[in-house]
C-alpha cells in the first residue's frame, strides 16, 4: 500500500488511527501497540503476503539473537552477534544480490550462470539495517532489556517500514512508554500538516518531473543518441524527481508517525543547498549516512589511522552504500564516485585549513558558487543512479559534457533541417525549463519542513543545522492561514493522485 | 489558535473545497458522465472531453442510452460507423462503441462484458476483427476486467495503460 493512494489515505489510515486509539484507551498501551504491529503487518502484506513471512521470520530470528545477546554469557555473545549478522546479511544477499553476484562470478569464471532473481521483498534493505544496528547495540551493551512487542513495533512501525528513516532502538523504543491513549490535537495538527506537505511534494512536484526523465533515459537504454539539451533536462529533472520523491516520502513518514505521538529521526535537510559533498551527505538520507558512519566507516578505523586510510575507509563505506541501493554496477560506480568526491573534499578542506582561512569563512558568493558546483556534481552522479546500465549512463554523461566527440550544439544542428522538429525541440526545452525553474526554486529557496515546524520538534536531530536567517522567517503556526493553505495543498495533491506511483526508494 | 481549532478549520476548509470541486465537476461535466444532466448553453452544453475519454464515456453512454446494437472496435469503427444509418431498421437504437487504440481482444472482451451487464436491451454486437490480433489472442488468451464505474471518481488513464 502506498502512502499516496486512496486505499491508504481514505481506508487504512483512518482505520488504523481509530483502531489504535479505541483499543489503547479501553485495553491499554500494550493492546494499542499490538494493534499498530498487526496494522503495520497488514500494510506490509498488502503488496504480497509472501513478503510478510520473510519479515516475520526475520523478526523471530532477530528476537532470538537479541535475547541471547542480552542474557547470554560474555564468551558466547560474539558468536551470537556473528551468527546474527550473518543471518541478516545472508537474507539480504539472497533476495537482493544473489543473481548479481552469480552473474558476475560466472562472467569471471567464463560460465553462463543464470539464476532467476527472487522478487525483492519491499524495504528489506531498510529493516535489515535496522535489525543489524539493534544487534550491534545489544552486543555493545546499549540494550539492557528486551520486549518482543516493543521490538516488533520498532521494526514494523508502518510509517518507516518500507523506506526509512533507518531508526535506532534508543530513538524509538523509549517513546513507546509515552504513546498517547487518546488522540492529541497537537500531534494530529502537526502530523496532518507535515503529511499534506509530503503528499504535495510527491504527487505535484516529483511525479510530474518524471515526464522529462523517462523518454531520455529510455532512449539511451535502447542505444539511441541523446542530445546535449535533452541530456541535461533529463538529468536535472531526475535530480528534482528523486529529491521531491524522497523528501515527500520522508515528510509523509514523519507526519504519520507523529499522529501516534512518535517523533522520527531527521532524514532529509535541504540537501541541494549543500556547499560541498561532505555537507550533502550530512543532509541527504541522514539515517543511512549515520549507519554507514557508525557501522562501516568507524569500525574500519575512521580517521584514526592516518589520512590515506581515512580516504580508503570513506571510499569503502560509500561503495557499500552504493551497493546497498541496488544490485547493479551502476549503483556500485555511483557509490565509488561519491566516495572519491568525499575523499577529494576532505583533502581540499585539509589543505585549505593549512594554507589559509577555513572554508566556513568563505563569503556568500563563494558559498553560492560552491552550492552550484556541488549540485552539478550530485546531478551528474544521479545519472548513474537512474540509468539502467553503465552504457546508457555513459551515453547521457557524454552528451551532457560533450565527451567522446559529442557536439554540445548537436540538437540545433539535428533539428535545423526540419522546422517541425526544431519547434518540438524548442517547446520541450521551454516547457522543461519553466518546470525545472519552478521545482528548483522550491528546492533551493524555500525552507524545508523541519525549518517550517522547528518550534514543534518535528524530528529528532543529532546536531542542529546552520540556517540562513531568511529561511527562518516562515514558520508554521496553528492558525487559520496555515490551516486553509495546507488543506488546499492536501486537496490538490489528492485530486492529482491518478495511478499508482511508487516511491523511488521503495525499490531499495 | 489552539490545535483543536486548527484541525477543525483544516478539516472544514478541506471539505468545503472538496465539495466545491466535486460540484463544479458534476455541473460542468466536460466528459459527459455526470448524473446531473442540466445543459446550460455557453456553460456546460458542450462536452469537449467526451471523445478523448472513451474508456470512461462509452460505458456511461451505454448504461444511459440502453442501445439495441453496439459497434465495437478501434478508432476505425469510431471514425467510420454512424449509428444513425440504422435508425429505421431492427438494429435501432444503435451506439458507436469504438474506442481509440482498442484492438486488443482482451480489452474489447472486458468492455463487452460490461455492456452486457449494464445494457438490458442489447441484442446485436458488431466487433471489428483483425486477423493477426485474433490469432495471437487465441494462442495466448488473457482475460481483463474493468474497474467499477463511478460518476465522480474515475480512472484518468486508460485501463490498458495499467
mmCIF file of N, CA and C in Angstrom, chain B residues 26-129:
data_model
loop_
_atom_site.group_PDB
_atom_site.id
_atom_site.type_symbol
_atom_site.label_atom_id
_atom_site.label_comp_id
_atom_site.label_asym_id
_atom_site.label_seq_id
_atom_site.Cartn_x
_atom_site.Cartn_y
_atom_site.Cartn_z
ATOM 1 N N UNK B 26 -19.246 18.026 -11.386
ATOM 2 C CA UNK B 26 -20.541 17.425 -11.706
ATOM 3 C C UNK B 26 -21.351 18.357 -12.600
ATOM 4 N N UNK B 27 -21.260 19.668 -12.327
ATOM 5 C CA UNK B 27 -22.049 20.625 -13.108
ATOM 6 C C UNK B 27 -21.462 20.845 -14.502
ATOM 7 N N UNK B 28 -20.164 21.075 -14.565
ATOM 8 C CA UNK B 28 -19.541 21.334 -15.882
ATOM 9 C C UNK B 28 -19.492 20.046 -16.698
ATOM 10 N N UNK B 29 -19.049 18.969 -16.073
ATOM 11 C CA UNK B 29 -19.097 17.643 -16.673
ATOM 12 C C UNK B 29 -18.523 17.630 -18.092
ATOM 13 N N UNK B 30 -17.240 17.921 -18.190
ATOM 14 C CA UNK B 30 -16.611 18.043 -19.510
ATOM 15 C C UNK B 30 -16.583 16.727 -20.276
ATOM 16 N N UNK B 31 -16.707 15.601 -19.567
ATOM 17 C CA UNK B 31 -16.669 14.302 -20.256
ATOM 18 C C UNK B 31 -18.083 13.832 -20.630
ATOM 19 N N UNK B 32 -19.064 14.325 -19.907
ATOM 20 C CA UNK B 32 -20.436 13.923 -20.216
ATOM 21 C C UNK B 32 -20.861 12.679 -19.476
ATOM 22 N N UNK B 33 -20.485 12.561 -18.219
ATOM 23 C CA UNK B 33 -20.834 11.351 -17.461
ATOM 24 C C UNK B 33 -21.567 11.694 -16.161
ATOM 25 N N UNK B 34 -21.807 12.971 -15.937
ATOM 26 C CA UNK B 34 -22.392 13.365 -14.650
ATOM 27 C C UNK B 34 -23.833 12.876 -14.513
ATOM 28 N N UNK B 35 -24.215 12.481 -13.304
ATOM 29 C CA UNK B 35 -25.618 12.114 -13.092
ATOM 30 C C UNK B 35 -26.535 13.341 -13.166
ATOM 31 N N UNK B 36 -25.956 14.525 -12.927
ATOM 32 C CA UNK B 36 -26.752 15.759 -13.042
ATOM 33 C C UNK B 36 -26.688 16.213 -14.496
ATOM 34 N N UNK B 37 -27.783 16.136 -15.183
ATOM 35 C CA UNK B 37 -27.739 16.428 -16.617
ATOM 36 C C UNK B 37 -28.535 17.698 -16.922
ATOM 37 N N UNK B 38 -27.939 18.797 -16.514
ATOM 38 C CA UNK B 38 -28.552 20.096 -16.804
ATOM 39 C C UNK B 38 -27.649 20.789 -17.813
ATOM 40 N N UNK B 39 -28.167 21.010 -19.000
ATOM 41 C CA UNK B 39 -27.347 21.634 -20.040
ATOM 42 C C UNK B 39 -27.674 23.115 -20.122
ATOM 43 N N UNK B 40 -26.690 23.952 -19.872
ATOM 44 C CA UNK B 40 -26.861 25.402 -19.975
ATOM 45 C C UNK B 40 -25.979 25.888 -21.123
ATOM 46 N N UNK B 41 -26.603 26.493 -22.097
ATOM 47 C CA UNK B 41 -25.847 26.940 -23.276
ATOM 48 C C UNK B 41 -24.735 27.894 -22.869
ATOM 49 N N UNK B 42 -23.569 27.683 -23.426
ATOM 50 C CA UNK B 42 -22.426 28.544 -23.128
ATOM 51 C C UNK B 42 -21.730 28.199 -21.823
ATOM 52 N N UNK B 43 -22.300 27.282 -21.080
ATOM 53 C CA UNK B 43 -21.671 26.913 -19.799
ATOM 54 C C UNK B 43 -21.233 25.445 -19.802
ATOM 55 N N UNK B 44 -22.184 24.558 -19.996
ATOM 56 C CA UNK B 44 -21.801 23.144 -19.915
ATOM 57 C C UNK B 44 -22.483 22.287 -20.982
ATOM 58 N N UNK B 45 -23.005 22.946 -22.000
ATOM 59 C CA UNK B 45 -23.729 22.182 -23.028
ATOM 60 C C UNK B 45 -22.773 21.308 -23.835
ATOM 61 N N UNK B 46 -21.630 21.882 -24.143
ATOM 62 C CA UNK B 46 -20.620 21.185 -24.954
ATOM 63 C C UNK B 46 -19.748 20.329 -24.040
ATOM 64 N N UNK B 47 -19.484 19.111 -24.454
ATOM 65 C CA UNK B 47 -18.665 18.187 -23.655
ATOM 66 C C UNK B 47 -17.336 17.939 -24.379
ATOM 67 N N UNK B 48 -16.396 18.841 -24.214
ATOM 68 C CA UNK B 48 -15.183 18.782 -25.049
ATOM 69 C C UNK B 48 -14.318 17.546 -24.834
ATOM 70 N N UNK B 49 -14.422 16.903 -23.680
ATOM 71 C CA UNK B 49 -13.543 15.759 -23.414
ATOM 72 C C UNK B 49 -14.222 14.415 -23.681
ATOM 73 N N UNK B 50 -15.476 14.477 -24.154
ATOM 74 C CA UNK B 50 -16.215 13.227 -24.341
ATOM 75 C C UNK B 50 -15.487 12.271 -25.277
ATOM 76 N N UNK B 51 -14.942 12.803 -26.358
ATOM 77 C CA UNK B 51 -14.264 11.957 -27.340
ATOM 78 C C UNK B 51 -12.876 11.515 -26.918
ATOM 79 N N UNK B 52 -12.316 12.200 -25.931
ATOM 80 C CA UNK B 52 -10.947 11.870 -25.521
ATOM 81 C C UNK B 52 -10.901 10.800 -24.438
ATOM 82 N N UNK B 53 -11.996 10.659 -23.727
ATOM 83 C CA UNK B 53 -12.018 9.702 -22.617
ATOM 84 C C UNK B 53 -12.993 8.568 -22.923
ATOM 85 N N UNK B 54 -12.733 7.881 -24.030
ATOM 86 C CA UNK B 54 -13.634 6.807 -24.470
ATOM 87 C C UNK B 54 -13.867 5.777 -23.377
ATOM 88 N N UNK B 55 -12.754 5.416 -22.693
ATOM 89 C CA UNK B 55 -12.845 4.308 -21.746
ATOM 90 C C UNK B 55 -13.738 4.634 -20.552
ATOM 91 N N UNK B 56 -14.023 5.929 -20.367
ATOM 92 C CA UNK B 56 -14.975 6.302 -19.315
ATOM 93 C C UNK B 56 -16.342 6.570 -19.948
ATOM 94 N N UNK B 57 -16.326 7.420 -20.993
ATOM 95 C CA UNK B 57 -17.581 7.930 -21.545
ATOM 96 C C UNK B 57 -18.445 6.831 -22.150
ATOM 97 N N UNK B 58 -17.822 5.880 -22.863
ATOM 98 C CA UNK B 58 -18.629 4.886 -23.589
ATOM 99 C C UNK B 58 -19.417 4.001 -22.629
ATOM 100 N N UNK B 59 -18.820 3.681 -21.516
ATOM 101 C CA UNK B 59 -19.524 2.828 -20.547
ATOM 102 C C UNK B 59 -20.735 3.564 -19.975
ATOM 103 N N UNK B 60 -20.554 4.849 -19.706
ATOM 104 C CA UNK B 60 -21.675 5.637 -19.182
ATOM 105 C C UNK B 60 -22.759 5.795 -20.250
ATOM 106 N N UNK B 61 -22.332 6.048 -21.494
ATOM 107 C CA UNK B 61 -23.298 6.225 -22.585
ATOM 108 C C UNK B 61 -24.170 4.991 -22.743
ATOM 109 N N UNK B 62 -23.518 3.826 -22.736
ATOM 110 C CA UNK B 62 -24.272 2.574 -22.946
ATOM 111 C C UNK B 62 -25.257 2.362 -21.796
ATOM 112 N N UNK B 63 -24.803 2.661 -20.604
ATOM 113 C CA UNK B 63 -25.684 2.465 -19.440
ATOM 114 C C UNK B 63 -26.897 3.396 -19.516
ATOM 115 N N UNK B 64 -26.668 4.604 -20.015
ATOM 116 C CA UNK B 64 -27.769 5.572 -20.088
ATOM 117 C C UNK B 64 -28.686 5.315 -21.277
ATOM 118 N N UNK B 65 -28.054 5.069 -22.438
ATOM 119 C CA UNK B 65 -28.846 5.016 -23.676
ATOM 120 C C UNK B 65 -29.487 3.659 -23.913
ATOM 121 N N UNK B 66 -28.963 2.595 -23.315
ATOM 122 C CA UNK B 66 -29.507 1.235 -23.475
ATOM 123 C C UNK B 66 -29.735 0.904 -24.966
ATOM 124 N N UNK B 67 -28.688 0.991 -25.771
ATOM 125 C CA UNK B 67 -28.881 0.718 -27.207
ATOM 126 C C UNK B 67 -29.182 -0.755 -27.474
ATOM 127 N N UNK B 68 -29.770 -0.990 -28.636
ATOM 128 C CA UNK B 68 -30.079 -2.362 -29.037
ATOM 129 C C UNK B 68 -28.881 -2.982 -29.765
ATOM 130 N N UNK B 69 -28.108 -2.077 -30.398
ATOM 131 C CA UNK B 69 -26.953 -2.537 -31.186
ATOM 132 C C UNK B 69 -25.719 -1.722 -30.801
ATOM 133 N N UNK B 70 -24.597 -2.415 -30.674
ATOM 134 C CA UNK B 70 -23.342 -1.689 -30.392
ATOM 135 C C UNK B 70 -22.284 -2.120 -31.410
ATOM 136 N N UNK B 71 -21.606 -1.123 -31.976
ATOM 137 C CA UNK B 71 -20.457 -1.389 -32.848
ATOM 138 C C UNK B 71 -19.199 -1.239 -32.004
ATOM 139 N N UNK B 72 -18.430 -2.292 -31.918
ATOM 140 C CA UNK B 72 -17.222 -2.242 -31.081
ATOM 141 C C UNK B 72 -15.957 -2.380 -31.916
ATOM 142 N N UNK B 73 -14.903 -1.788 -31.441
ATOM 143 C CA UNK B 73 -13.630 -1.910 -32.151
ATOM 144 C C UNK B 73 -12.727 -0.740 -31.838
ATOM 145 N N UNK B 74 -11.820 -0.467 -32.784
ATOM 146 C CA UNK B 74 -10.818 0.573 -32.560
ATOM 147 C C UNK B 74 -11.301 1.915 -33.101
ATOM 148 N N UNK B 75 -10.359 2.824 -33.302
ATOM 149 C CA UNK B 75 -10.707 4.148 -33.829
ATOM 150 C C UNK B 75 -11.282 4.065 -35.239
ATOM 151 N N UNK B 76 -10.977 2.981 -35.954
ATOM 152 C CA UNK B 76 -11.553 2.830 -37.301
ATOM 153 C C UNK B 76 -13.074 2.778 -37.208
ATOM 154 N N UNK B 77 -13.553 2.001 -36.253
ATOM 155 C CA UNK B 77 -15.003 1.915 -36.047
ATOM 156 C C UNK B 77 -15.521 3.259 -35.537
ATOM 157 N N UNK B 78 -14.770 3.829 -34.616
ATOM 158 C CA UNK B 78 -15.217 5.091 -34.014
ATOM 159 C C UNK B 78 -15.389 6.178 -35.076
ATOM 160 N N UNK B 79 -14.454 6.196 -36.036
ATOM 161 C CA UNK B 79 -14.473 7.262 -37.037
ATOM 162 C C UNK B 79 -15.387 6.950 -38.221
ATOM 163 N N UNK B 80 -15.640 5.680 -38.478
ATOM 164 C CA UNK B 80 -16.295 5.359 -39.757
ATOM 165 C C UNK B 80 -17.737 4.878 -39.647
ATOM 166 N N UNK B 81 -18.189 4.509 -38.493
ATOM 167 C CA UNK B 81 -19.550 3.973 -38.388
ATOM 168 C C UNK B 81 -20.476 5.013 -37.764
ATOM 169 N N UNK B 82 -21.550 5.320 -38.496
ATOM 170 C CA UNK B 82 -22.529 6.266 -37.966
ATOM 171 C C UNK B 82 -23.774 5.486 -37.536
ATOM 172 N N UNK B 83 -24.078 5.434 -36.254
ATOM 173 C CA UNK B 83 -25.225 4.645 -35.788
ATOM 174 C C UNK B 83 -26.556 5.116 -36.378
ATOM 175 N N UNK B 84 -26.600 6.352 -36.861
ATOM 176 C CA UNK B 84 -27.859 6.862 -37.425
ATOM 177 C C UNK B 84 -28.240 6.140 -38.705
ATOM 178 N N UNK B 85 -27.281 5.485 -39.333
ATOM 179 C CA UNK B 85 -27.554 4.775 -40.586
ATOM 180 C C UNK B 85 -28.576 3.652 -40.389
ATOM 181 N N UNK B 86 -28.674 3.158 -39.164
ATOM 182 C CA UNK B 86 -29.581 2.018 -38.949
ATOM 183 C C UNK B 86 -30.851 2.462 -38.228
ATOM 184 N N UNK B 87 -31.135 3.755 -38.322
ATOM 185 C CA UNK B 87 -32.211 4.310 -37.493
ATOM 186 C C UNK B 87 -33.581 3.691 -37.784
ATOM 187 N N UNK B 88 -33.855 3.349 -39.052
ATOM 188 C CA UNK B 88 -35.175 2.789 -39.353
ATOM 189 C C UNK B 88 -35.140 1.283 -39.517
ATOM 190 N N UNK B 89 -34.197 0.648 -38.919
ATOM 191 C CA UNK B 89 -34.081 -0.807 -39.062
ATOM 192 C C UNK B 89 -34.288 -1.472 -37.703
ATOM 193 N N UNK B 90 -34.251 -2.768 -37.722
ATOM 194 C CA UNK B 90 -34.409 -3.525 -36.473
ATOM 195 C C UNK B 90 -33.206 -3.412 -35.559
ATOM 196 N N UNK B 91 -32.148 -2.777 -36.034
ATOM 197 C CA UNK B 91 -30.950 -2.616 -35.196
ATOM 198 C C UNK B 91 -31.032 -1.367 -34.304
ATOM 199 N N UNK B 92 -31.942 -0.491 -34.602
ATOM 200 C CA UNK B 92 -32.021 0.775 -33.859
ATOM 201 C C UNK B 92 -32.622 0.550 -32.465
ATOM 202 N N UNK B 93 -32.258 1.334 -31.444
ATOM 203 C CA UNK B 93 -31.198 2.342 -31.473
ATOM 204 C C UNK B 93 -29.816 1.699 -31.405
ATOM 205 N N UNK B 94 -28.883 2.307 -32.144
ATOM 206 C CA UNK B 94 -27.519 1.750 -32.183
ATOM 207 C C UNK B 94 -26.546 2.743 -31.542
ATOM 208 N N UNK B 95 -25.413 2.218 -31.156
ATOM 209 C CA UNK B 95 -24.410 3.066 -30.488
ATOM 210 C C UNK B 95 -23.014 2.706 -30.998
ATOM 211 N N UNK B 96 -22.222 3.734 -31.233
ATOM 212 C CA UNK B 96 -20.849 3.504 -31.679
ATOM 213 C C UNK B 96 -19.946 3.332 -30.452
ATOM 214 N N UNK B 97 -19.532 2.107 -30.215
ATOM 215 C CA UNK B 97 -18.685 1.819 -29.044
ATOM 216 C C UNK B 97 -17.217 1.715 -29.388
ATOM 217 N N UNK B 98 -16.814 2.267 -30.538
ATOM 218 C CA UNK B 98 -15.394 2.229 -30.924
ATOM 219 C C UNK B 98 -14.540 3.032 -29.949
ATOM 220 N N UNK B 99 -13.398 2.467 -29.591
ATOM 221 C CA UNK B 99 -12.510 3.115 -28.618
ATOM 222 C C UNK B 99 -11.129 3.253 -29.236
ATOM 223 N N UNK B 100 -10.595 4.454 -29.186
ATOM 224 C CA UNK B 100 -9.279 4.701 -29.798
ATOM 225 C C UNK B 100 -8.235 3.701 -29.299
ATOM 226 N N UNK B 101 -7.568 3.072 -30.257
ATOM 227 C CA UNK B 101 -6.456 2.181 -29.904
ATOM 228 C C UNK B 101 -6.876 0.856 -29.311
ATOM 229 N N UNK B 102 -8.161 0.554 -29.367
ATOM 230 C CA UNK B 102 -8.636 -0.649 -28.686
ATOM 231 C C UNK B 102 -8.760 -1.814 -29.677
ATOM 232 N N UNK B 103 -7.628 -2.384 -30.050
ATOM 233 C CA UNK B 103 -7.651 -3.509 -30.981
ATOM 234 C C UNK B 103 -7.331 -4.817 -30.275
ATOM 235 N N UNK B 104 -7.169 -4.760 -28.993
ATOM 236 C CA UNK B 104 -6.811 -5.969 -28.253
ATOM 237 C C UNK B 104 -8.090 -6.637 -27.763
ATOM 238 N N UNK B 105 -8.185 -7.949 -27.992
ATOM 239 C CA UNK B 105 -9.468 -8.605 -27.720
ATOM 240 C C UNK B 105 -9.730 -8.800 -26.236
ATOM 241 N N UNK B 106 -8.688 -8.887 -25.451
ATOM 242 C CA UNK B 106 -8.909 -8.996 -24.006
ATOM 243 C C UNK B 106 -9.597 -7.726 -23.507
ATOM 244 N N UNK B 107 -9.167 -6.589 -24.059
ATOM 245 C CA UNK B 107 -9.757 -5.315 -23.651
ATOM 246 C C UNK B 107 -11.183 -5.190 -24.189
ATOM 247 N N UNK B 108 -11.354 -5.512 -25.472
ATOM 248 C CA UNK B 108 -12.701 -5.454 -26.041
ATOM 249 C C UNK B 108 -13.641 -6.399 -25.297
ATOM 250 N N UNK B 109 -13.117 -7.566 -24.943
ATOM 251 C CA UNK B 109 -13.918 -8.549 -24.196
ATOM 252 C C UNK B 109 -14.386 -7.980 -22.869
ATOM 253 N N UNK B 110 -13.508 -7.224 -22.220
ATOM 254 C CA UNK B 110 -13.866 -6.627 -20.924
ATOM 255 C C UNK B 110 -14.986 -5.601 -21.116
ATOM 256 N N UNK B 111 -14.863 -4.797 -22.187
ATOM 257 C CA UNK B 111 -15.932 -3.821 -22.449
ATOM 258 C C UNK B 111 -17.239 -4.524 -22.803
ATOM 259 N N UNK B 112 -17.122 -5.593 -23.584
ATOM 260 C CA UNK B 112 -18.329 -6.330 -23.969
ATOM 261 C C UNK B 112 -19.034 -6.880 -22.730
ATOM 262 N N UNK B 113 -18.253 -7.439 -21.831
ATOM 263 C CA UNK B 113 -18.831 -7.950 -20.577
ATOM 264 C C UNK B 113 -19.570 -6.833 -19.850
ATOM 265 N N UNK B 114 -18.951 -5.662 -19.829
ATOM 266 C CA UNK B 114 -19.550 -4.527 -19.129
ATOM 267 C C UNK B 114 -20.843 -4.093 -19.812
ATOM 268 N N UNK B 115 -20.816 -4.050 -21.159
ATOM 269 C CA UNK B 115 -22.023 -3.638 -21.893
ATOM 270 C C UNK B 115 -23.153 -4.639 -21.668
ATOM 271 N N UNK B 116 -22.809 -5.919 -21.674
ATOM 272 C CA UNK B 116 -23.835 -6.955 -21.471
ATOM 273 C C UNK B 116 -24.454 -6.838 -20.070
ATOM 274 N N UNK B 117 -23.629 -6.423 -19.145
ATOM 275 C CA UNK B 117 -24.109 -6.323 -17.758
ATOM 276 C C UNK B 117 -25.022 -5.112 -17.571
ATOM 277 N N UNK B 118 -24.713 -4.029 -18.276
ATOM 278 C CA UNK B 118 -25.443 -2.779 -17.992
ATOM 279 C C UNK B 118 -26.532 -2.465 -19.015
ATOM 280 N N UNK B 119 -26.512 -3.116 -20.163
ATOM 281 C CA UNK B 119 -27.490 -2.790 -21.209
ATOM 282 C C UNK B 119 -28.463 -3.959 -21.371
ATOM 283 N N UNK B 120 -29.632 -3.802 -20.802
ATOM 284 C CA UNK B 120 -30.601 -4.910 -20.859
ATOM 285 C C UNK B 120 -31.253 -5.033 -22.232
ATOM 286 N N UNK B 121 -31.143 -3.984 -23.079
ATOM 287 C CA UNK B 121 -31.747 -4.040 -24.423
ATOM 288 C C UNK B 121 -30.819 -4.644 -25.469
ATOM 289 N N UNK B 122 -29.572 -4.859 -25.099
ATOM 290 C CA UNK B 122 -28.562 -5.219 -26.099
ATOM 291 C C UNK B 122 -28.894 -6.547 -26.782
ATOM 292 N N UNK B 123 -28.946 -6.471 -28.131
ATOM 293 C CA UNK B 123 -29.242 -7.700 -28.882
ATOM 294 C C UNK B 123 -28.199 -7.985 -29.954
ATOM 295 N N UNK B 124 -27.596 -6.918 -30.493
ATOM 296 C CA UNK B 124 -26.630 -7.115 -31.576
ATOM 297 C C UNK B 124 -25.317 -6.418 -31.232
ATOM 298 N N UNK B 125 -24.225 -7.135 -31.411
ATOM 299 C CA UNK B 125 -22.908 -6.517 -31.212
ATOM 300 C C UNK B 125 -22.054 -6.823 -32.442
ATOM 301 N N UNK B 126 -21.541 -5.776 -33.067
ATOM 302 C CA UNK B 126 -20.629 -5.953 -34.200
ATOM 303 C C UNK B 126 -19.220 -5.628 -33.712
ATOM 304 N N UNK B 127 -18.318 -6.592 -33.860
ATOM 305 C CA UNK B 127 -16.955 -6.385 -33.362
ATOM 306 C C UNK B 127 -15.964 -6.393 -34.518
ATOM 307 N N UNK B 128 -15.160 -5.390 -34.566
ATOM 308 C CA UNK B 128 -14.119 -5.289 -35.597
ATOM 309 C C UNK B 128 -13.086 -6.396 -35.351
ATOM 310 N N UNK B 129 -12.706 -7.072 -36.409
ATOM 311 C CA UNK B 129 -11.774 -8.191 -36.247
ATOM 312 C C UNK B 129 -10.515 -7.951 -37.075
#
